Amino acid sequence: MEGRGQPEETVVKITGMTCAACANRIEKVIGRMEGVYDIRVNLALEQAAIKRDHRLVTMEQLEERLLQLGFGMEKEKEGEEDNGLSAQERHFAALLRSFIFSAMLTLPLLWTMVTHFSLTSWIWIPEWLLNPWVQLALATLVQFVIGRPFYFNAYYALKNKSANMDVLIVLGTSAAYFYSHYLTIRSLRFPESAEHVSLYFETSAMLITIVLLGKLLEAAAKRRTTDTIRHLHQLRPAKASVMREGREWSVAVEEVERGEMVLIRPGERIPVDGQVVSGHSTVDESMLTGESLPVNKQKGDLVTGGTVNRGGMLKVTVTRAGEDSAASRMIRLFEQAQAAKMPIQRIADRISGVFVPCIVAVASAAFLAGYFYLEPGLFGAALERAIAVLVVACPCALGLATPTSILVGSGRAAEHGILFKDGKTMEQMQRIRTVLLDKTGTITTGLPVVTDVYAVDGDRQSLLRLAAAAEGPSEHPFARAIVQAAQEEQVPAVEPDRFAAIPGSGVRAVVEGTEVLIGTRRLLHLHGITHVADERMASRLEAQGRTVLFVAANGRAAGYIAVADPLKPSVRMAVRRLRRLGVRVMMVSGDNLRTAQAIAEEAGLTDVHAEVLPEGKVGLVRKHQRRGGKVAMAGDGLNDAPALAAADVGIAVGNGTDIALEAADVHLIRGDVGGIADAICISRLTTRNIKQNFTFALLYNTLAIPIAFMGLLAPWVAGLAMALSSVSVVANSLRLRRIRLT
């Protein structure tokens, strides 16, 4: 028997969804297919994220099943930037055509309504418009040509033992149309009563036209919510200029491989992440840092995909390309956030699942009450009550309440360099009460420089040579600072024979037969080295906020190297903002207590945990979780990953290690800890917006349905109210685009 493959997530565009009931039906039916592990349908984006085993369920099988349900599928193609957006544009254009055609046919029928009211009876009407057969012809075109999609969608919904908004529209408009059709045929038999018969053709036609208007307005509003998606896709160029076999080739970005050489000309968007090997230029990194001033780039500097080369020609060695690049990661995280559901959405899903059958029952009750009790014997009046109930109810507003807010809120966050991994994280962020900040690379710049080198035997060059060789394979910022210092002093580079990183403490290596230890006092003490070099001066440097790395060779203290890692300019303001939001902020570091306290004092922090190993950071997270309240951990290094995973919300700061980015729930692309306060503000405002949408949708239906039941709403007014309810929810979500973060 063929084994199961690894689950893979596929994003597909789904056409034909009209309300939350459609999304629920797709999730239930597709979710039951063998080989489908998870499916999340987003009504606002009209797409689904499907996690499946490609051996057990193919794309063709998914498409076939969706067709059976009455929906279409359009797979997102790799490297095609605006595929989803162009489909949205086509949908909008089709809706506009349908609405214009429907309105042109409905206006003559609307003209005939002036005869229904004494105040407007004086308005002239062409005699031919009052002819029932002319009205029948106009209404038939609207009902069955323009309204055909409603019938198809309703048919497939009922076929699959479900009901959606289309069922309500079809029931309401068909009741008005066929009753009027009956009266028209009846007039042939009783011509003397034809002049006094009240027809409802304008009701059915107007309802379809108004529903189309509502969908058109909704689609127009949704187009505004996708601005961020469009911007993110534009960060990824389709082509790259690659040097192969001594020649320049223009290839698709997806075909570029790590280690290849890429040419980037002035004005071009950088297609990959890489390191400059030749050339000098300025690069616009505002999409990452938010800073408008270009950054100088020369040999040895790193460049990021999605940024723009403003100056000269650059030759870049590829370090990350395709789906591994920073721009692709940003897009992937953003789309994951759109596909995910917030827990509050489950309430709407449960309501939507029974909404339509309940409304049909209420409409039937309204007809019976009107015909037998409220207005006995008046079939037309009772029918109008039932139609009004059917069309005024709106499950669409319930279905759009959450996804539209998440779409706009996460888009606003992306503009500030904040990417949420999923909707649950966005909801959790507002509940954060404690934030643990790692020191190096989070509070500090992560770009330390060597300030002091002390060798016991006085040979500074030899000490730097040993230290640089031992730290060479390490990715820690302090290691890079030592290697950089050795290069600047032209110390010969040496490869270590053996290397091992000791998280939170330092490194251990063998260099040309010499066993080298570099790290904290604790690391040396653990290896039996109790006396470190020049303790008094080392302590003085630590009190100044510098980190002292002690070096031992073959079991004896060899000296120390002091590095200074400056504080990020925005940290003090970020700490104050977090406190204003009611969040407790503390620093956690593997550094010694004196250095940690000096940095914390400069940052305006009083809660400091120093000399903490990776497992100790996890312990701190657990400790504060037990005290109550949600805990966030912010870091960027390998040793932060366990704590990031353990926290209620893990926050990766800047372009940290891959493991840290994978473990985190939120990614602060710009590396600014002020983004934590921004994320909390956006989370709170988005959640409040969702609750407003949800409350409005429930309140609207709670009030509108009884009013329609009592016969106080004309069917066309009910249809207009239904259409505007969905538009109002989307418009309220769009207010998040203008939020101010304080």
XYZ file of C-alpha atoms in Angstrom:
742
model
C 0.000 0.000 0.000
C 1.328 3.427 -0.940
C 2.361 5.455 2.084
C 1.147 8.874 2.977
C 3.104 11.867 1.759
C 4.038 15.005 3.614
C 1.110 17.458 3.960
C 1.459 20.507 1.712
C -0.577 23.695 1.848
C -2.127 25.019 -1.343
C -3.911 28.349 -1.730
C -6.728 28.319 -4.279
C -9.100 30.970 -5.510
C -12.752 29.920 -5.151
C -15.421 31.537 -7.297
C -19.147 31.562 -6.655
C -19.212 32.089 -2.868
C -21.974 34.467 -1.787
C -22.171 34.235 2.010
C -20.810 32.550 5.127
C -22.981 29.483 4.509
C -21.071 28.861 1.255
C -17.737 29.014 3.070
C -19.008 26.656 5.772
C -20.281 24.167 3.189
C -16.928 24.120 1.383
C -15.052 23.582 4.644
C -17.324 20.713 5.695
C -17.397 18.874 2.362
C -13.763 19.355 1.298
C -12.607 18.784 4.882
C -14.168 15.292 4.806
C -12.201 14.231 1.714
C -9.550 11.599 2.353
C -6.139 13.200 2.295
C -7.339 16.681 3.305
C -5.980 17.499 6.762
C -7.220 21.062 7.105
C -9.072 23.698 5.115
C -9.631 27.356 5.946
C -11.930 29.341 3.665
C -11.723 33.132 3.641
C -14.946 34.684 2.378
C -13.495 38.199 2.137
C -10.572 37.112 -0.063
C -12.625 34.387 -1.774
C -9.843 31.868 -1.321
C -9.062 28.720 0.634
C -5.884 27.398 2.206
C -5.978 23.595 1.899
C -3.497 21.335 3.674
C -3.502 18.009 1.865
C -1.576 14.879 0.971
C -1.018 15.312 -2.773
C -0.823 11.505 -3.197
C -4.326 10.989 -1.861
C -6.104 14.048 -3.222
C -5.047 15.847 -6.404
C -5.895 19.359 -7.536
C -8.161 17.863 -10.197
C -10.132 15.979 -7.516
C -10.473 19.148 -5.452
C -11.684 21.088 -8.471
C -14.175 18.368 -9.387
C -15.591 18.294 -5.857
C -15.912 22.076 -5.799
C -17.721 21.980 -9.141
C -20.139 19.442 -7.687
C -20.793 21.919 -4.887
C -21.468 24.647 -7.417
C -18.216 26.587 -7.094
C -15.230 27.157 -9.342
C -11.540 26.954 -8.551
C -8.633 28.991 -9.785
C -5.219 27.875 -8.506
C -2.758 30.564 -7.435
C 0.133 30.311 -9.887
C 3.662 30.673 -8.618
C 5.361 33.875 -9.663
C 2.231 35.430 -11.138
C 1.913 38.555 -9.058
C -1.588 39.716 -9.636
C -3.333 36.504 -10.490
C -5.780 36.785 -7.619
C -6.247 40.500 -8.149
C -6.956 40.166 -11.867
C -9.638 37.586 -11.070
C -11.094 40.091 -8.621
C -11.069 42.786 -11.288
C -12.824 40.484 -13.749
C -15.442 39.641 -11.128
C -16.035 43.332 -10.451
C -16.406 44.077 -14.179
C -18.904 41.223 -14.585
C -20.939 42.477 -11.618
C -20.953 45.993 -13.056
C -22.242 44.760 -16.421
C -24.966 42.690 -14.760
C -26.033 45.589 -12.553
C -26.244 48.068 -15.463
C -28.262 45.659 -17.610
C -30.545 44.817 -14.682
C -31.050 48.492 -13.781
C -31.979 49.387 -17.380
C -34.676 46.689 -17.388
C -35.870 47.512 -13.866
C -36.260 51.287 -14.264
C -39.376 50.973 -16.520
C -40.927 48.640 -13.925
C -39.989 51.087 -11.178
C -41.763 53.815 -13.173
C -44.989 51.850 -12.957
C -44.856 51.950 -9.139
C -46.027 55.576 -9.141
C -49.561 54.294 -9.699
C -49.414 52.515 -6.314
C -49.300 55.756 -4.307
C -51.745 58.657 -4.293
C -48.974 61.253 -3.915
C -47.305 60.156 -7.166
C -50.381 59.152 -9.178
C -50.190 62.394 -11.172
C -46.921 61.335 -12.869
C -47.405 60.416 -16.530
C -46.727 56.798 -17.514
C -46.739 55.416 -21.053
C -49.780 53.226 -21.533
C -47.722 50.352 -22.902
C -45.748 50.115 -19.647
C -48.949 49.266 -17.753
C -49.503 46.276 -20.007
C -48.969 43.101 -17.858
C -47.316 41.316 -20.767
C -44.706 44.050 -21.211
C -43.954 43.910 -17.491
C -43.755 40.110 -17.684
C -41.209 40.314 -20.524
C -39.000 42.822 -18.689
C -39.177 40.922 -15.395
C -38.452 37.595 -17.089
C -35.178 38.892 -18.494
C -34.117 40.124 -15.062
C -35.319 37.027 -13.236
C -33.874 34.305 -15.436
C -31.086 35.903 -17.487
C -29.465 38.265 -15.019
C -30.660 36.274 -12.019
C -29.527 32.920 -13.427
C -26.425 32.695 -11.133
C -28.705 32.949 -8.091
C -30.704 29.946 -9.278
C -27.604 27.877 -10.024
C -26.051 28.640 -6.641
C -29.304 27.924 -4.815
C -29.701 24.630 -6.688
C -26.208 23.417 -5.774
C -26.674 24.494 -2.171
C -29.932 22.548 -1.808
C -28.468 19.609 -3.728
C -25.746 19.380 -1.099
C -28.289 19.633 1.739
C -27.364 23.174 2.623
C -28.801 26.653 2.207
C -27.201 30.014 1.540
C -28.119 33.599 0.758
C -28.973 32.659 -2.829
C -31.753 30.386 -1.555
C -33.380 33.330 0.231
C -33.040 35.576 -2.837
C -34.457 32.923 -5.174
C -37.382 32.171 -2.850
C -38.238 35.852 -2.413
C -37.934 36.959 -6.023
C -39.533 33.786 -7.425
C -42.540 34.202 -5.133
C -43.112 37.754 -6.396
C -42.444 36.832 -10.034
C -44.569 33.677 -10.242
C -47.473 35.195 -8.308
C -47.476 38.122 -10.756
C -47.170 35.652 -13.616
C -50.234 33.829 -12.266
C -52.182 37.081 -12.069
C -51.180 37.962 -15.641
C -52.392 34.595 -16.983
C -55.545 34.925 -14.891
C -56.284 38.282 -16.561
C -56.778 36.429 -19.852
C -59.633 34.512 -18.299
C -61.102 37.487 -16.461
C -60.260 40.526 -18.653
C -62.667 42.774 -16.757
C -60.453 42.533 -13.632
C -57.171 43.103 -15.471
C -57.256 46.868 -14.890
C -57.444 46.471 -11.097
C -54.939 43.670 -10.607
C -51.816 44.482 -8.541
C -48.679 42.964 -10.029
C -45.330 42.473 -8.261
C -42.965 42.217 -11.228
C -41.187 45.387 -10.114
C -40.607 43.761 -6.705
C -38.736 40.747 -8.088
C -36.739 42.834 -10.574
C -35.840 45.497 -8.029
C -34.722 42.912 -5.501
C -32.284 41.347 -7.968
C -31.025 44.787 -9.044
C -30.547 45.916 -5.448
C -28.753 42.695 -4.495
C -26.428 43.198 -7.458
C -25.856 46.802 -6.354
C -24.971 45.566 -2.882
C -22.554 43.008 -4.297
C -21.033 45.688 -6.523
C -20.504 48.067 -3.591
C -19.135 45.210 -1.506
C -16.703 44.198 -4.262
C -15.583 47.813 -4.654
C -14.921 48.048 -0.919
C -13.070 44.732 -0.921
C -10.782 45.966 -3.700
C -9.566 48.677 -1.339
C -8.758 46.089 1.322
C -6.345 44.278 -1.026
C -3.958 47.215 -1.475
C -1.444 45.653 0.911
C -1.524 42.306 -0.917
C -0.894 44.112 -4.198
C 2.013 46.031 -2.658
C 3.594 42.889 -1.197
C 3.395 41.034 -4.504
C 5.057 43.964 -6.235
C 8.080 43.444 -3.979
C 8.885 40.250 -5.889
C 10.327 40.861 -9.375
C 9.427 38.217 -11.932
C 12.923 38.087 -13.527
C 16.558 38.178 -12.413
C 19.782 38.733 -14.381
C 22.036 35.750 -13.573
C 25.634 35.106 -14.648
C 25.971 31.555 -15.986
C 28.914 30.216 -17.989
C 30.307 33.716 -18.375
C 27.107 35.079 -19.899
C 24.189 37.064 -18.540
C 20.818 35.306 -18.617
C 17.381 36.666 -17.731
C 15.585 33.909 -15.823
C 12.509 33.585 -13.622
C 13.264 34.377 -9.987
C 12.052 30.900 -8.991
C 14.881 29.360 -11.056
C 17.679 31.282 -9.308
C 19.741 29.037 -7.036
C 21.753 29.741 -3.935
C 25.386 30.627 -4.680
C 24.706 32.059 -8.136
C 25.808 35.555 -9.170
C 23.054 38.121 -9.858
C 23.481 41.517 -11.541
C 21.333 44.377 -10.260
C 21.233 47.577 -12.301
C 20.248 51.048 -11.043
C 16.497 51.401 -10.572
C 15.876 47.653 -10.420
C 14.200 45.907 -7.507
C 16.577 43.407 -5.930
C 15.145 39.918 -6.672
C 16.989 37.836 -4.041
C 18.649 38.015 -0.642
C 22.417 38.058 -0.994
C 25.838 39.561 -0.327
C 27.502 42.205 -2.480
C 30.712 40.888 -4.122
C 31.460 43.969 -6.226
C 30.095 47.415 -6.950
C 28.895 50.342 -4.877
C 25.381 51.738 -4.659
C 22.629 53.068 -2.423
C 19.610 50.871 -1.711
C 16.111 51.960 -0.698
C 15.223 49.661 2.238
C 12.083 51.527 3.311
C 9.958 48.407 2.819
C 12.002 46.781 5.610
C 13.123 49.602 7.872
C 10.572 52.316 7.230
C 13.462 54.748 6.751
C 13.206 56.879 3.615
C 16.955 57.542 3.273
C 18.812 55.041 1.023
C 21.557 52.905 2.599
C 25.061 52.672 1.141
C 26.037 49.196 -0.050
C 29.489 47.960 -1.000
C 31.478 44.734 -1.089
C 30.613 42.470 1.846
C 27.280 44.144 2.664
C 24.008 42.215 2.688
C 21.059 43.121 0.470
C 17.460 41.985 0.801
C 15.032 40.932 -1.902
C 12.285 43.484 -2.509
C 14.474 46.524 -1.830
C 15.373 48.923 -4.673
C 18.838 49.635 -6.071
C 19.021 53.416 -6.487
C 22.667 53.988 -7.483
C 25.270 51.947 -9.319
C 25.576 48.383 -10.585
C 25.813 45.638 -7.948
C 26.992 42.056 -8.274
C 25.421 39.904 -5.599
C 25.989 36.312 -4.503
C 22.634 34.701 -3.745
C 22.107 33.519 -0.161
C 18.324 33.102 -0.342
C 16.035 33.030 -3.360
C 12.509 32.125 -4.335
C 10.312 31.079 -1.431
C 13.200 31.472 1.040
C 13.750 35.189 0.373
C 12.644 37.860 2.830
C 9.968 39.220 0.452
C 8.513 35.734 -0.101
C 8.475 35.087 3.639
C 6.607 38.355 4.139
C 3.989 37.409 1.538
C 3.654 33.887 2.948
C 3.151 35.124 6.508
C 0.641 37.723 5.381
C -1.377 35.192 3.384
C -1.314 32.742 6.299
C -2.786 35.434 8.503
C -5.588 35.986 5.963
C -6.385 32.284 5.674
C -6.551 31.714 9.427
C -9.665 32.295 11.496
C -9.931 34.050 14.806
C -11.751 32.051 17.503
C -14.614 34.569 17.487
C -15.376 33.521 13.896
C -16.583 30.128 15.140
C -19.659 31.813 16.637
C -20.545 33.319 13.268
C -19.970 29.945 11.585
C -22.383 28.208 13.943
C -25.052 30.881 13.426
C -24.625 30.846 9.638
C -25.054 27.068 9.571
C -28.695 27.309 10.729
C -29.491 30.847 9.630
C -31.183 30.252 6.266
C -33.487 27.379 7.368
C -34.593 29.511 10.330
C -35.332 32.493 8.082
C -37.380 30.332 5.700
C -39.415 29.137 8.695
C -39.930 32.739 9.915
C -40.967 33.859 6.410
C -43.501 31.012 6.208
C -44.857 32.039 9.594
C -45.084 35.664 8.418
C -47.130 34.614 5.369
C -49.518 32.490 7.423
C -49.911 35.151 10.111
C -50.583 37.830 7.500
C -53.039 35.782 5.451
C -55.068 34.315 8.345
C -54.792 36.881 11.164
C -53.202 40.255 10.414
C -54.803 40.928 7.001
C -57.187 37.992 6.442
C -57.626 36.879 2.857
C -55.127 39.348 1.334
C -52.783 36.956 -0.400
C -50.647 39.690 -1.993
C -50.065 41.517 1.296
C -49.154 38.254 3.068
C -46.787 37.379 0.245
C -45.077 40.773 0.558
C -44.484 40.110 4.270
C -42.863 36.770 3.525
C -40.731 38.221 0.730
C -39.571 41.086 2.963
C -38.516 38.628 5.684
C -36.637 36.490 3.172
C -34.657 39.319 1.639
C -34.027 41.491 4.701
C -32.154 38.695 6.489
C -28.424 38.819 5.842
C -25.983 36.028 6.760
C -23.389 37.782 4.551
C -22.774 40.455 7.168
C -22.059 37.758 9.761
C -19.660 35.989 7.417
C -17.779 39.174 6.546
C -17.539 40.528 10.104
C -14.257 38.812 10.973
C -12.295 38.203 7.728
C -12.607 41.759 6.426
C -11.329 43.200 9.702
C -8.427 40.741 9.776
C -7.617 41.571 6.158
C -7.514 45.326 6.752
C -5.924 45.094 10.224
C -3.132 42.759 9.166
C -2.590 44.912 6.070
C -2.177 47.966 8.285
C 0.255 45.955 10.423
C 2.252 44.941 7.344
C 2.602 48.619 6.432
C 4.318 49.053 9.813
C 6.586 46.053 9.238
C 4.552 43.699 11.461
C 3.536 40.266 10.208
C 1.179 38.055 12.196
C 1.452 34.334 11.537
C -2.303 33.747 11.921
C -5.574 35.250 13.077
C -5.343 33.602 16.490
C -2.089 35.468 17.156
C -3.733 38.768 16.276
C -6.428 38.079 18.855
C -3.890 36.904 21.474
C -1.699 39.983 21.070
C -4.258 42.300 22.645
C -4.167 40.223 25.852
C -0.415 40.493 26.396
C 0.390 41.705 29.908
C 4.107 40.845 30.153
C 6.837 41.259 27.530
C 10.282 39.680 27.915
C 12.926 41.367 25.744
C 16.155 39.647 24.820
C 19.143 42.014 24.948
C 21.465 41.380 22.010
C 19.866 42.227 18.675
C 16.527 43.117 20.264
C 17.212 45.962 22.689
C 20.661 46.584 21.210
C 21.467 47.000 17.527
C 23.040 43.546 17.208
C 25.992 45.203 15.442
C 28.629 45.191 18.197
C 32.204 46.375 17.761
C 35.343 45.346 19.609
C 36.499 48.125 21.970
C 39.204 46.466 24.095
C 41.550 43.505 23.722
C 43.677 42.368 26.664
C 46.145 39.472 26.431
C 47.757 37.987 29.545
C 51.071 37.493 27.756
C 50.847 40.870 26.041
C 50.517 39.404 22.542
C 47.278 41.068 21.371
C 47.587 39.795 17.783
C 47.883 36.157 18.864
C 44.844 36.468 21.133
C 42.769 37.987 18.307
C 43.998 35.240 15.960
C 42.862 32.477 18.336
C 39.543 34.177 19.119
C 38.691 34.946 15.487
C 39.474 31.390 14.429
C 37.344 29.921 17.232
C 34.406 32.290 16.561
C 34.585 31.994 12.761
C 31.780 29.401 12.320
C 29.465 31.137 14.836
C 26.522 33.305 13.717
C 26.376 35.291 16.970
C 26.802 39.087 16.541
C 29.707 39.076 19.052
C 31.485 36.435 16.965
C 31.105 38.562 13.822
C 32.478 41.575 15.706
C 35.611 39.646 16.727
C 36.163 38.322 13.192
C 35.689 41.844 11.808
C 38.226 43.253 14.284
C 40.777 40.605 13.285
C 40.274 41.431 9.605
C 40.704 45.163 10.240
C 44.006 44.493 12.038
C 45.016 42.156 9.175
C 45.363 39.140 11.441
C 45.792 35.978 9.312
C 42.596 33.902 9.129
C 42.691 30.346 10.500
C 40.055 27.584 10.282
C 39.283 25.738 13.562
C 39.809 21.972 13.682
C 36.735 21.514 15.857
C 33.922 23.860 16.851
C 30.949 23.702 19.229
C 28.561 26.496 20.225
C 27.390 26.480 23.846
C 24.064 28.402 23.772
C 23.978 31.262 26.248
C 27.608 30.792 27.278
C 30.048 30.946 24.352
C 32.026 28.605 22.099
C 34.549 25.830 22.392
C 37.002 25.098 19.588
C 40.337 23.565 18.728
C 42.636 25.883 16.756
C 45.939 24.446 15.508
C 46.015 21.995 18.404
C 45.079 24.583 21.041
C 41.814 24.115 22.920
C 40.114 27.504 23.042
C 37.193 28.657 25.196
C 35.521 32.038 24.634
C 32.539 33.272 26.598
C 31.275 34.118 30.040
C 32.979 33.702 33.396
C 30.588 30.847 34.059
C 31.835 28.988 30.992
C 35.418 29.217 32.170
C 34.487 28.258 35.743
C 32.656 25.176 34.469
C 35.922 24.097 32.841
C 37.939 24.583 36.029
C 39.369 28.010 35.194
C 38.594 30.046 38.324
C 40.814 33.076 37.714
C 40.092 35.277 34.706
C 42.373 37.934 33.252
C 42.423 41.428 34.818
C 39.148 41.039 36.737
C 39.132 44.647 37.979
C 39.310 46.224 34.490
C 36.860 43.677 33.094
C 34.328 44.589 35.793
C 34.799 48.289 35.066
C 34.090 47.707 31.355
C 30.972 45.695 32.210
C 29.706 48.526 34.403
C 29.972 50.755 31.322
C 27.582 48.447 29.446
C 30.187 46.538 27.470
C 30.183 42.756 27.184
C 33.450 41.095 28.168
C 34.231 37.765 26.506
C 36.879 35.829 28.392
C 39.369 33.705 26.472
C 41.128 30.572 27.738
C 43.747 28.494 25.926
C 44.576 24.907 26.977
C 42.899 25.336 30.355
C 44.485 28.684 31.281
C 43.149 32.250 31.123
C 44.552 33.965 28.036
C 42.809 37.353 28.193
C 39.546 39.021 27.307
C 37.860 40.900 24.469
C 35.312 43.633 25.234
C 32.567 44.481 22.751
C 30.078 47.331 22.784
C 26.626 46.830 21.339
C 24.820 50.197 21.267
C 21.206 50.558 22.285
C 18.633 50.963 19.518
C 17.506 54.615 19.423
C 13.806 53.783 19.700
C 14.004 51.460 22.723
C 13.311 54.017 25.477
C 10.222 55.308 23.683
C 9.063 51.726 22.988
C 9.351 50.837 26.693
C 7.329 53.917 27.679
C 4.622 53.099 25.113
C 4.316 49.527 26.351
C 3.933 50.740 29.932
C 1.212 53.171 28.853
C -0.599 50.191 27.350
C -0.501 48.468 30.739
C 2.232 45.991 29.791
C 5.044 45.004 32.129
C 8.410 45.032 30.323
C 11.578 43.236 31.436
C 14.933 42.385 29.913
C 16.365 38.879 29.850
C 19.944 38.205 28.811
C 22.663 35.616 28.937
C 25.130 38.434 29.612
C 26.590 39.151 33.048
C 24.595 41.154 35.577
C 26.703 44.339 35.484
C 26.500 44.691 31.702
C 22.798 43.798 31.640
C 21.978 46.351 34.346
C 23.909 49.095 32.527
C 22.028 48.429 29.270
C 18.689 48.155 31.111
C 19.237 51.471 32.868
C 19.970 53.141 29.539
C 16.775 51.604 28.100
C 14.666 52.754 31.050
C 14.088 49.218 32.338
C 14.109 48.181 35.979
C 13.262 44.474 35.670
C 16.426 42.651 34.593
C 17.230 38.936 34.427
C 20.899 38.338 33.625
C 23.098 35.279 32.995
C 20.041 33.342 31.845
C 20.557 30.256 29.690
C 18.034 29.298 26.948
C 16.238 26.880 29.283
C 16.150 29.656 31.894
C 14.327 31.920 29.436
C 11.712 29.212 28.980
C 11.436 28.954 32.767
C 10.851 32.703 33.043
C 8.101 32.518 30.425
C 6.415 29.661 32.305
C 6.760 31.491 35.617
C 4.962 34.601 34.389
C 2.321 32.533 32.618
C 1.501 30.861 35.926
C 1.079 34.287 37.530
C -1.701 35.057 35.070
C -1.933 37.094 31.909
C -0.496 36.407 28.493
C 3.279 36.547 28.023
C 5.205 37.619 24.921
C 8.878 36.896 24.294
C 10.869 38.983 21.807
C 14.227 37.831 20.433
C 16.204 37.150 17.298
C 18.734 34.425 18.029
C 19.008 30.660 18.070
C 19.061 30.643 21.876
C 15.752 32.579 21.943
C 13.825 30.017 19.877
C 12.697 27.763 22.789
C 11.340 30.756 24.719
C 9.663 32.149 21.591
C 7.875 28.830 21.134
C 6.906 28.593 24.825
C 5.456 32.128 25.064
C 1.808 32.869 24.332
C 3.122 35.102 21.541
C 6.666 34.736 20.227
C 8.045 37.831 18.497
C 10.988 37.578 16.085
C 12.796 40.903 15.775
C 14.426 41.837 12.465
C 16.045 39.293 10.167
C 16.879 36.848 12.939
C 17.904 33.230 12.596
C 15.639 30.907 10.600
C 14.847 28.891 13.743
C 13.771 32.038 15.622
C 11.595 33.143 12.687
C 10.011 29.689 12.513
C 9.284 29.558 16.255
C 7.781 33.068 16.391
C 4.139 34.063 15.925
C 4.890 37.682 14.997
C 7.724 38.971 12.831
C 8.902 42.576 13.263
C 10.594 43.080 9.911
C 12.085 46.469 10.783
C 13.759 45.171 13.922
C 12.255 47.976 16.001
C 10.873 46.909 19.391
C 8.414 49.797 19.052
C 6.654 47.380 16.720
C 5.539 45.394 19.783
C 3.440 48.326 20.999
C 2.179 48.831 17.430
C 1.194 45.156 17.235
C -0.721 45.359 20.520
C -2.527 48.535 19.381
C -3.449 47.011 16.009
C -4.620 43.812 17.709
C -6.833 45.730 20.125
C -8.295 47.971 17.439
C -8.880 45.061 15.035
C -10.562 42.939 17.700
C -12.756 45.900 18.686
C -13.638 46.407 15.019
C -14.602 42.742 14.672
C -16.858 42.989 17.718
C -18.472 46.110 16.245
C -19.100 44.276 12.962
C -20.410 41.231 14.764
C -22.691 43.294 17.016
C -24.029 45.259 14.055
C -24.719 42.112 12.016
C -26.599 40.455 14.889
C -28.436 43.664 15.837
C -29.408 44.313 12.237
C -30.994 40.894 11.834
C -32.564 41.012 15.297
C -34.345 44.293 14.480
C -34.953 43.986 10.738
C -36.620 40.569 10.710
C -39.420 41.445 13.222
C -40.070 44.749 11.391
C -40.408 42.855 8.103
C -42.613 40.268 9.832
C -45.018 43.017 10.896
C -45.323 44.207 7.297
C -43.606 47.552 7.942
C -40.994 47.060 5.200
C -41.700 47.008 1.494
C -39.747 44.164 -0.173
C -37.547 46.556 -2.176
C -36.686 48.496 1.012
C -35.871 45.203 2.714
C -33.585 44.284 -0.197
C -31.830 47.633 -0.007
C -31.325 47.246 3.753
C -29.920 43.750 3.252
C -27.453 44.958 0.607
C -26.320 47.908 2.706
C -25.763 45.738 5.783
C -22.873 43.889 4.108
C -21.495 47.116 2.678
C -21.631 48.696 6.145
C -19.591 45.856 7.650
C -16.914 46.191 4.971
C -16.920 49.992 5.281
C -16.484 49.738 9.062
C -13.536 47.384 8.544
C -11.968 49.879 6.148
C -11.820 52.402 8.999
C -8.834 50.410 10.259
C -6.827 51.804 7.340
C -6.911 55.185 9.081
C -6.023 54.051 12.605
C -3.406 56.052 14.462
C -0.968 54.131 16.618
C -0.079 55.776 19.927
